[in-house]
Short mmCIF file of C-alpha atoms and ligand atoms in Angstrom, two decimals:
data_model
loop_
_atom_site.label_atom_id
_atom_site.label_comp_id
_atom_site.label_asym_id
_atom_site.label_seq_id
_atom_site.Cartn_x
_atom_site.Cartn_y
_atom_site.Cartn_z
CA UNK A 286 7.66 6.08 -5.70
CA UNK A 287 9.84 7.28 -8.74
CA UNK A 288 10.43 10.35 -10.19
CA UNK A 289 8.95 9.88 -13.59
CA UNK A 290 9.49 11.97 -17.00
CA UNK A 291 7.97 11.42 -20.77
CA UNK A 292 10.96 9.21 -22.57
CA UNK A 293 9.88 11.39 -25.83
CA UNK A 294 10.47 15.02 -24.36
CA UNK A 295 11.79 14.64 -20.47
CA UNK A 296 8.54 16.55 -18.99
CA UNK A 297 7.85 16.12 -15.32
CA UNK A 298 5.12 13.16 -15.25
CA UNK A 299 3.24 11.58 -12.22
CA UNK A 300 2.16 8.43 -12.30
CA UNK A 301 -1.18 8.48 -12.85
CA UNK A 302 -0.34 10.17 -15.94
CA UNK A 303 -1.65 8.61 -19.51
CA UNK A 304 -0.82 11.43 -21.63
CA UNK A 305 2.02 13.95 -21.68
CA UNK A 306 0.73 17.91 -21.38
CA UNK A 307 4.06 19.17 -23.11
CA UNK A 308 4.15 16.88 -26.01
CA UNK A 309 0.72 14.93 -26.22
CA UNK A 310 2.18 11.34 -26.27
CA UNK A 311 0.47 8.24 -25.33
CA UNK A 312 1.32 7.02 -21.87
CA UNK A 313 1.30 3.48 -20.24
CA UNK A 314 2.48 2.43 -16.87
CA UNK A 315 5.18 -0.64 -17.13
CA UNK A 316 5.16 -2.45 -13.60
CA UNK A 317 8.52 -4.58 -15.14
CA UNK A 318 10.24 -0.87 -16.19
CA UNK A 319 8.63 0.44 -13.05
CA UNK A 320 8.74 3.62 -16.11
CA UNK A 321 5.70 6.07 -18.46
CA UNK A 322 6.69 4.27 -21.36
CA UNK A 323 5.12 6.16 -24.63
CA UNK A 324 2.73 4.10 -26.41
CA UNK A 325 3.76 5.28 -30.41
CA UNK A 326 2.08 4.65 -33.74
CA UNK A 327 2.96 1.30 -35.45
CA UNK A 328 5.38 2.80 -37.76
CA UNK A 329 7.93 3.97 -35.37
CA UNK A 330 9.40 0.81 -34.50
CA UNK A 331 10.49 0.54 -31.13
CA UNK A 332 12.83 2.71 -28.81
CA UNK A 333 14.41 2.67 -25.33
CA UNK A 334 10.95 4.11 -23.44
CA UNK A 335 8.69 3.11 -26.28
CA UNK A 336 6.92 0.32 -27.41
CA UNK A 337 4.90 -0.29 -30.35
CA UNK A 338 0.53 0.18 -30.34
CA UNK A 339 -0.20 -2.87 -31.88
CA UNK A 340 1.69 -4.69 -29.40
CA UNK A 341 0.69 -2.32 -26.44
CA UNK A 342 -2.14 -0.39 -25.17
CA UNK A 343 -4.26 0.98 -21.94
CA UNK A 344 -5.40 -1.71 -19.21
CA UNK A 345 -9.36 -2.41 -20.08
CA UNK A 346 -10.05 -0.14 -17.06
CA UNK A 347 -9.01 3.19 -18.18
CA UNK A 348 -12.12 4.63 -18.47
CA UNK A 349 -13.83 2.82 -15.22
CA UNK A 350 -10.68 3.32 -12.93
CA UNK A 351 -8.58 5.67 -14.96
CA UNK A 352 -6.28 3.03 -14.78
CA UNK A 353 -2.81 3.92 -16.67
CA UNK A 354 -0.90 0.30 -16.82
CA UNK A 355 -0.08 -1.41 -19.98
CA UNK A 356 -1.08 -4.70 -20.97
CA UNK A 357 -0.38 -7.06 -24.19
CA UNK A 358 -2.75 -6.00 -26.76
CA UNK A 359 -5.12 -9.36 -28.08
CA UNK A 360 -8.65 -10.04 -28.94
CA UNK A 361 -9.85 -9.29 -25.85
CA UNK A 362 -9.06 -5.89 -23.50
CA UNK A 363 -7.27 -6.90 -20.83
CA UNK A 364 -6.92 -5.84 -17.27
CA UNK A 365 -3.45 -5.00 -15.90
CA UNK A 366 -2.49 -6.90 -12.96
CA UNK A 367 -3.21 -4.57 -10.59
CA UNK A 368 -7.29 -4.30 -11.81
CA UNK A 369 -7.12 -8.07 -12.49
CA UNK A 370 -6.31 -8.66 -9.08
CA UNK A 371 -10.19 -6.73 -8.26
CA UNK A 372 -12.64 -9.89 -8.00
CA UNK A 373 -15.88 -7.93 -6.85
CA UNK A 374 -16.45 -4.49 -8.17
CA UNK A 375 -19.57 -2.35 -7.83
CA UNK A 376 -21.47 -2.84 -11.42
CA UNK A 377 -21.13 -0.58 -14.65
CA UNK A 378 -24.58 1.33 -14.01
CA UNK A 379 -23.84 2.20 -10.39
CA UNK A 380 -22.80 5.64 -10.78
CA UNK A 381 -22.72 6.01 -7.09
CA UNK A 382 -20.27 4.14 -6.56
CA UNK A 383 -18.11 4.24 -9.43
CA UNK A 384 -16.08 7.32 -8.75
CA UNK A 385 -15.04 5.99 -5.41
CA UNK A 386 -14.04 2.51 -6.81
CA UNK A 387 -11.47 4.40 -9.30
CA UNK A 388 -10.28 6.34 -6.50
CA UNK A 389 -9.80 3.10 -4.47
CA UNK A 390 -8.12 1.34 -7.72
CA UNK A 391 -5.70 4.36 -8.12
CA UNK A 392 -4.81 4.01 -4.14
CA UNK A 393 -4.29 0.33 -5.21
CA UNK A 394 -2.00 0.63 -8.00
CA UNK A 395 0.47 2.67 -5.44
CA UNK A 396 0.28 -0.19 -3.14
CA UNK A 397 0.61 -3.11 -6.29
CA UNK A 398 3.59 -0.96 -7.45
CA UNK A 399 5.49 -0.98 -4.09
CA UNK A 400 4.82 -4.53 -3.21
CA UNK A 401 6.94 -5.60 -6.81
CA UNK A 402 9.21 -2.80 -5.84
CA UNK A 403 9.95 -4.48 -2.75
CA UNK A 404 9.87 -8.28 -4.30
CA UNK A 405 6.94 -8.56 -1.98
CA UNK A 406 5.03 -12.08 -3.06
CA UNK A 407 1.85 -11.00 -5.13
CA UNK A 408 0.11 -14.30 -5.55
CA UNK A 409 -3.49 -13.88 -6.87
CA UNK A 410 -6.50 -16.59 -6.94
CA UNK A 411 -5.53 -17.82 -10.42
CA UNK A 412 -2.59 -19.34 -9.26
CA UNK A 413 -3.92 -19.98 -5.19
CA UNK A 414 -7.55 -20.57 -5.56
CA UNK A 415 -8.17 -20.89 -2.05
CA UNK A 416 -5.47 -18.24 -0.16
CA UNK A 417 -4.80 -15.93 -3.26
CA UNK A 418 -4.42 -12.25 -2.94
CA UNK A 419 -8.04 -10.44 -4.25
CA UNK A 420 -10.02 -7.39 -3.29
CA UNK A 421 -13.72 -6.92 -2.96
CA UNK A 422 -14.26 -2.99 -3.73
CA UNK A 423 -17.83 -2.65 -2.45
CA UNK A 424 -20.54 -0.25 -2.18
CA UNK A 425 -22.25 -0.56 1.63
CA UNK A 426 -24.61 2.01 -0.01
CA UNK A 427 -27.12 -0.61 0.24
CA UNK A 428 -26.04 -3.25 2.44
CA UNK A 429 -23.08 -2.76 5.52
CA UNK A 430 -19.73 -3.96 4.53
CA UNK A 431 -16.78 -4.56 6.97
CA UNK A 432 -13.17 -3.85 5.17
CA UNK A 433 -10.60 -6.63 6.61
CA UNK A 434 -8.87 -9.22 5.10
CA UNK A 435 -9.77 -12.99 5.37
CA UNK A 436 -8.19 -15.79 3.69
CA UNK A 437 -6.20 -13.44 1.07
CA UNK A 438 -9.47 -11.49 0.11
CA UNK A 439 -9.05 -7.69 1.10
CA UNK A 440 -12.57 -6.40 1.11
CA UNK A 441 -12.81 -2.06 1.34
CA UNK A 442 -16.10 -0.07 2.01
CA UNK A 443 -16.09 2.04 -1.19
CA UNK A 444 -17.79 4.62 1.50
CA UNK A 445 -14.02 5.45 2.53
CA UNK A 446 -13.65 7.22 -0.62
CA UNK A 447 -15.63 9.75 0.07
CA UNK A 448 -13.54 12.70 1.91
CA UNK A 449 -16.60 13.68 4.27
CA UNK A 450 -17.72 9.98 5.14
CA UNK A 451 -13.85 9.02 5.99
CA UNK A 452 -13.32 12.54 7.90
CA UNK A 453 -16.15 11.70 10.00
CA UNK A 454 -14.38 8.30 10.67
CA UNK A 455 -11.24 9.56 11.67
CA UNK A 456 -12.37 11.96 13.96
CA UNK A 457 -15.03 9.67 15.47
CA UNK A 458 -12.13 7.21 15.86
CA UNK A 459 -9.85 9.85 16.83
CA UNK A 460 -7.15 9.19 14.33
CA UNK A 461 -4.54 11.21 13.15
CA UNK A 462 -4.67 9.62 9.46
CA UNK A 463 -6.92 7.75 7.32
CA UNK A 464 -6.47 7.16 3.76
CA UNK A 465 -7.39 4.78 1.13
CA UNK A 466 -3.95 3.53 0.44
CA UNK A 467 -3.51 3.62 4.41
CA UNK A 468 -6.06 0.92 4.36
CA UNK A 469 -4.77 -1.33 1.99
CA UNK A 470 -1.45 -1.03 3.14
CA UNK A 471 -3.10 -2.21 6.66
CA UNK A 472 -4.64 -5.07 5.22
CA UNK A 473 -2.30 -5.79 2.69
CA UNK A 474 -0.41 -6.53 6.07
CA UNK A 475 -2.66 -9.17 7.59
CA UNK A 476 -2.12 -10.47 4.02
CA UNK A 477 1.32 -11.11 5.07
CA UNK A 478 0.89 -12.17 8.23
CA UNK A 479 -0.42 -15.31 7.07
CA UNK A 480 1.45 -15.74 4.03
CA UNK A 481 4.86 -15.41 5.68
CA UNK A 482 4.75 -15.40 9.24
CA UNK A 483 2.36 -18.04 10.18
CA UNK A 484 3.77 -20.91 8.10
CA UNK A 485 7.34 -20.15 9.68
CA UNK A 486 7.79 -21.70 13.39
CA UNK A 487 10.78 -19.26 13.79
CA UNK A 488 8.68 -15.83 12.53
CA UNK A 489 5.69 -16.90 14.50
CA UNK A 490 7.74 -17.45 17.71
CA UNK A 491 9.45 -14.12 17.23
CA UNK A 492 5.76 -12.81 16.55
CA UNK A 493 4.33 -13.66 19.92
CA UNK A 494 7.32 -11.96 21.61
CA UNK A 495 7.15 -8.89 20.02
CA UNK A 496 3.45 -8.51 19.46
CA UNK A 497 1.46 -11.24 21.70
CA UNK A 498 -1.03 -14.31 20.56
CA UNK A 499 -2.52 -13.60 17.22
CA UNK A 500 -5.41 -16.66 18.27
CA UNK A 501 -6.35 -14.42 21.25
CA UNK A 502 -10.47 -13.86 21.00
CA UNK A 503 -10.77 -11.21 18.69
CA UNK A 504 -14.41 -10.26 19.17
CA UNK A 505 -13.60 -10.08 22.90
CA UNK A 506 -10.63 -7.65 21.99
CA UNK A 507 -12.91 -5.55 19.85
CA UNK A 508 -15.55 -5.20 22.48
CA UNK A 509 -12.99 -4.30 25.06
CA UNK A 510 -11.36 -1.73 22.82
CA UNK A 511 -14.48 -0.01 21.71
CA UNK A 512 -16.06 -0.07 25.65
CA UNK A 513 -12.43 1.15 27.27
CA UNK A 514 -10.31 2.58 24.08
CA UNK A 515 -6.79 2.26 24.28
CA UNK A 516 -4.73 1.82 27.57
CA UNK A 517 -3.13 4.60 29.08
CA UNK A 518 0.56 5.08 28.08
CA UNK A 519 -0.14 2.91 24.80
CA UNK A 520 2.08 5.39 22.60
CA UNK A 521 5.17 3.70 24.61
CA UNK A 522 4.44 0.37 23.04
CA UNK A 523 2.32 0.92 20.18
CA UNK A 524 2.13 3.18 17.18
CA UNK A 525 -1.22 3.53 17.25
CA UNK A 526 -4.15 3.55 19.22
CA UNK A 527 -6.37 1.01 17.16
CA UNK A 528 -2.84 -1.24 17.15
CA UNK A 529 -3.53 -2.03 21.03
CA UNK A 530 -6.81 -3.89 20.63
CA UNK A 531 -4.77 -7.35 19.23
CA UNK A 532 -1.40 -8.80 18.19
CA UNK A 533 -2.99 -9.16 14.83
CA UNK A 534 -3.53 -5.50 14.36
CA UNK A 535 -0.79 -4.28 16.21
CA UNK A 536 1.27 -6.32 13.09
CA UNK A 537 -1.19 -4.78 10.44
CA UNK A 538 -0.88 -1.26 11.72
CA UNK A 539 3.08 -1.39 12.18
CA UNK A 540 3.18 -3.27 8.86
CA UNK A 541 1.45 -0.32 6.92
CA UNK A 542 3.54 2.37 9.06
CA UNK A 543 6.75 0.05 7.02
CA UNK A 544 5.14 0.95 4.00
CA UNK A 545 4.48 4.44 4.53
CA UNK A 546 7.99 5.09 5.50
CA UNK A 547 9.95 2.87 2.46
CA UNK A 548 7.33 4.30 0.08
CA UNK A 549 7.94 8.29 1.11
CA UNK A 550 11.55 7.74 2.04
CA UNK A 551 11.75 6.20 -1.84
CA UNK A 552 9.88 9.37 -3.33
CA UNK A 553 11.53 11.59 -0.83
CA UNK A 554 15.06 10.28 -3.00
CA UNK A 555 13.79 10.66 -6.21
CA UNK A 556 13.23 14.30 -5.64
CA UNK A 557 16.66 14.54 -3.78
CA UNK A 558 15.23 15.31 -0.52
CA UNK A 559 16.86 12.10 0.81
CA UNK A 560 20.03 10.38 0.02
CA UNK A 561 19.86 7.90 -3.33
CA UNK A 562 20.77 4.97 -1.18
CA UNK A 563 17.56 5.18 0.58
CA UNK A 564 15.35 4.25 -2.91
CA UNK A 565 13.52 1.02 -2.96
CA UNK A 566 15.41 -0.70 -5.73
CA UNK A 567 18.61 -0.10 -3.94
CA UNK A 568 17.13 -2.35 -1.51
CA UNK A 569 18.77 -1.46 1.78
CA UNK A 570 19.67 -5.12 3.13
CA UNK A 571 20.21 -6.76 6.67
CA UNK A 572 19.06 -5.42 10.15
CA UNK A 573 21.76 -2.71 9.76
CA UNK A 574 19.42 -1.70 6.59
CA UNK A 575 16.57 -1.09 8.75
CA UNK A 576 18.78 1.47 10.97
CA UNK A 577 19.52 3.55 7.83
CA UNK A 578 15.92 3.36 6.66
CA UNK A 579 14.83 4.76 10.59
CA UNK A 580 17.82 7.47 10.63
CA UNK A 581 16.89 8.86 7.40
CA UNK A 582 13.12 8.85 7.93
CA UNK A 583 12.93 10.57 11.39
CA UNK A 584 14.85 14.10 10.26
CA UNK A 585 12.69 13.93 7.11
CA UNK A 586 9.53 12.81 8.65
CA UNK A 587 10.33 15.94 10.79
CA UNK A 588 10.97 18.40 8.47
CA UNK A 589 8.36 17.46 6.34
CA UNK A 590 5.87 17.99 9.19
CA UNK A 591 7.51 21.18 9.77
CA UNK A 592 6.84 21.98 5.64
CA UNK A 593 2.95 20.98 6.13
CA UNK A 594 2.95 23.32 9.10
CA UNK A 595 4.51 26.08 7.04
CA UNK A 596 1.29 25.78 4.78
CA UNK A 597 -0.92 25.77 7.30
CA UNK A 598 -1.74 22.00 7.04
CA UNK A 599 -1.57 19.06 9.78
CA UNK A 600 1.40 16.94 9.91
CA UNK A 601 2.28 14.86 7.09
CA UNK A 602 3.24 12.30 9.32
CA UNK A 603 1.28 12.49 12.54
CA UNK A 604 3.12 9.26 14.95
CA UNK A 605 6.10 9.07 16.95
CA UNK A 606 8.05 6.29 16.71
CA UNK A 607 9.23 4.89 20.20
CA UNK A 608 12.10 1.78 20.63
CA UNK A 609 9.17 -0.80 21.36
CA UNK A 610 7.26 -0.13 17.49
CA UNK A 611 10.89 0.22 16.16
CA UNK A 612 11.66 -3.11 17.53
CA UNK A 613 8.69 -4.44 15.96
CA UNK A 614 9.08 -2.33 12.50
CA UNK A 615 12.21 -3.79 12.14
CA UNK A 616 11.31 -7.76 12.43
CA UNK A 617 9.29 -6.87 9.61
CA UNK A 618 12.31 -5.69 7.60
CA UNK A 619 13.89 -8.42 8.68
CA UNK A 620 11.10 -10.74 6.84
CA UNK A 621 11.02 -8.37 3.86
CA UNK A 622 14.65 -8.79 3.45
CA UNK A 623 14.94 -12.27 4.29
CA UNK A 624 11.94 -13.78 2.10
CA UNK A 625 12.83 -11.46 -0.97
CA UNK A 626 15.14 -12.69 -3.85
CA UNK A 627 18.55 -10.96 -3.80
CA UNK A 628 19.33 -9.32 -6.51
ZN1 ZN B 1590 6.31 14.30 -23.68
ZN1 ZN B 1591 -5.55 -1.58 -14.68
ZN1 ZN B 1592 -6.86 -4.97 10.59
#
C-alpha cells in the first residue's frame, strides 16, 4: 500500500481517509490514480489531484461501509467496484451485523486495491455470470455459515469481525494470525486457483508437483486433519499448519502468505523502510523478481518482528519461510508475472 498525502495541503493521509484533518477537504479513493484525490466545489475547475463534485462523489456505501472510493456521479448512487463486487450483504435494519460487514468491506477494499495493483484479473458476475468474482458477507448470527470460496463466490462469516469471536478461533485452531483481510486474501487464492491454474495443462502439472492432487477427497482430508492435526515436521514443507490438510489449501494459504509479503514489502517502501524497487507498481518481473521480493522481505519481516517485540506485542509476522513454501511461493510469482500485462 501507498504512502498517501491530501493533493490540496500534503498532510499525511491513510487510506481509509474521506476527509483531510489539516485542511478539511473532501476525499475520494481513485482505484485508476491508486491516489486521495480531493473532491472540490463545482467552481474550481479541475486540477492535478482534483476532480470536480458534480462529476464525482462518495461510493453509495459510505455511510453503511465507510467506504471512501469514488464513483461517476448520475441519477442513481453508485457503488464503487469494490462494494459492487458484495452480492449478499446482511440487511439495512440488522444492526448486529452491520458494524462487522463495514469492517469486512474496509479489509476488502485493501485486498480489491492490491489485486489492480498487481494486474491481478478482477472479473465480477456482470461480465461471468456463472464463475465471476462475488462475496457473500453474512451474519451466522442466526443460521451457521462456512467462509470458502466456490465457483468465484467468496462467502465470510461476518462473526470473524468480531475481535473476541476470531481470538477464540485462532487460539482454538492454534494459529499464529487471523485477520479479516487474511481471509480474503486466502480465498481470494482458491479464486485463482481456478481461474488461472486449472484451465492451464502446464500450471496444473507444475501444481501437482509442488503441492499434490487438488481432486483428492476433501471431506476425507478435513476429517483427518481435525482427528490427527498436522503431521509432525509439517513446518519443513508447509507454511502453515491448516496448509497440510490438502493441495488446495496448501495453494490458498501460500497464495495469501504472497500477498501479505508484496502488500507490506510495498508499504514497507513507501515509508522508506525498504528499497523503492520493491513497490508494487515497479512490478519486480521474472523468477529472478521473486528472489529480490524474498531477500528484501526476510531482514524486514525480521526486524519488524523485532519492532513488535520492542512494544511488547507478538510478531508481526509469525511464519518461517523454509526452501519447500519458497519453492511453491515463487510458482505463484511466476503466474502473477506471467498472466499480467507488461507494462
Ligand atoms: Zn488537506
Ligand atoms: Zn464502495
Ligand atoms: Zn481455503
Amino acid at each position: 500500500m501507498r504512502d498517501f498525502s491530501c493533493p490540496k495541503c500534503g498532510q499525511r493521509l491513510a487510506f481509509e481517509n474521506s476527509l483531510c484533518l489539516n485542511c478539511g477537504s473532501a476525499l475520494g479513493f481513485s482505484l485508476k490514480d491508486m491516489a486521495l484525490l480531493v473532491i472540490a466545489p463545482a467552481d474550481q475547475g479541475e486540477h492535478p489531484g482534483v476532480v470536480d463534485s458534480r462529476r464525482y462523489r462518495l461510493c453509495a456505501n459510505l455511510h453503511l461501509a465507510e467506504c471512501n472510493w469514488l464513483v461517476e456521479t448520475g441519477p442513481v448512487p453508485k457503488l464503487c467496484i469494490s462494494c459492487a463486487l458484495t452480492r449478499t450483504r446482511p440487511n439495512d435494519n440488522d444492526a448486529m451485523a452491520l458494524p462487522a460487514f463495514a469492517a469486512a468491506e474496509k479489509a476488502k477494499r485493501r485486498l480489491i486495491a492490491q489485486l489492480y495493483e498487481l494486474k491481478l484479473p478482477i472479473i465480477g458476475r456482470d461480465e461471468d455470470p456463472a464463475y465471476g468474482l462475488a462475496f457473500d458477507l453474512l451474519s451466522s448470527a442466526d443460521h451457521k455459515v462456512f467462509t470458502g470460496h466456490q465457483n468465484g463466490v467468496i462467502t465470510l462469516d461476518l462473526a470473524e469481525g468480531d475481535d473476541v469471536h476470531r481470538t477464540r478461533l485462532r487460539i482454538e485452531m492454534d494459529e499464529p494470525y487471523r485477520t479479516l483481510l487474511g481471509h480474503f486474501r486466502h480465498e481470494i487464492g482458491h479464486y485463482y486457483f481456478y481461474r488461472l491454474v486449472s484451465p492451464s495443462q502446464e500450471y496444473s502439472q507444475r501444481f501437482r508437483e509442488l503441492f499434490g492432487d487438488p481432486d483428492a477427497d476433501y471431506q476425507a482430508a478435513l476429517d483427518r486433519h481435525y482427528e490427527h492435526g498436522a503431521p509432525p515436521g509439517w513446518d519443513d514443507r508447509y507454511v502453515s499448519s491448516y496448509a497440510t490438510m490438502h493441495a488446495s489449501e496448501d495453494w490458498a494459504e501460500t497464495f495469501a502468505h504472497y500477498l501479505h509479503i508484496r502488500d507490506t514489502l510495498d508499504t514497507a517502501a513507501a515509508f522508506g523502510f525498504a528499497p523503492a524497487g520493491a513497490m508494487c507498481e515497479r512490478t519486480v518481473l521474472g523468477s529472478s523478481g521473486f528472489d529480490t521480493i524474498i531477500e528484501l522481505w526476510l531482514p524486514l519481516a525480521w526486524g519488524l518482528n523485532m519492532v513488535n517485540r520492542s512494544m511488547g506485542r507478538d510478531d508481526l509476522y509469525p511464519f518461517v519461510l523454509p526452501p519447500a513454501v519458497l519453492e511453491k511461493m515463487r510458482f505463484i510469482h511466476t503466474i502473477v508475472d506471467e498472466i499480467t500485462p507488461q507494462k
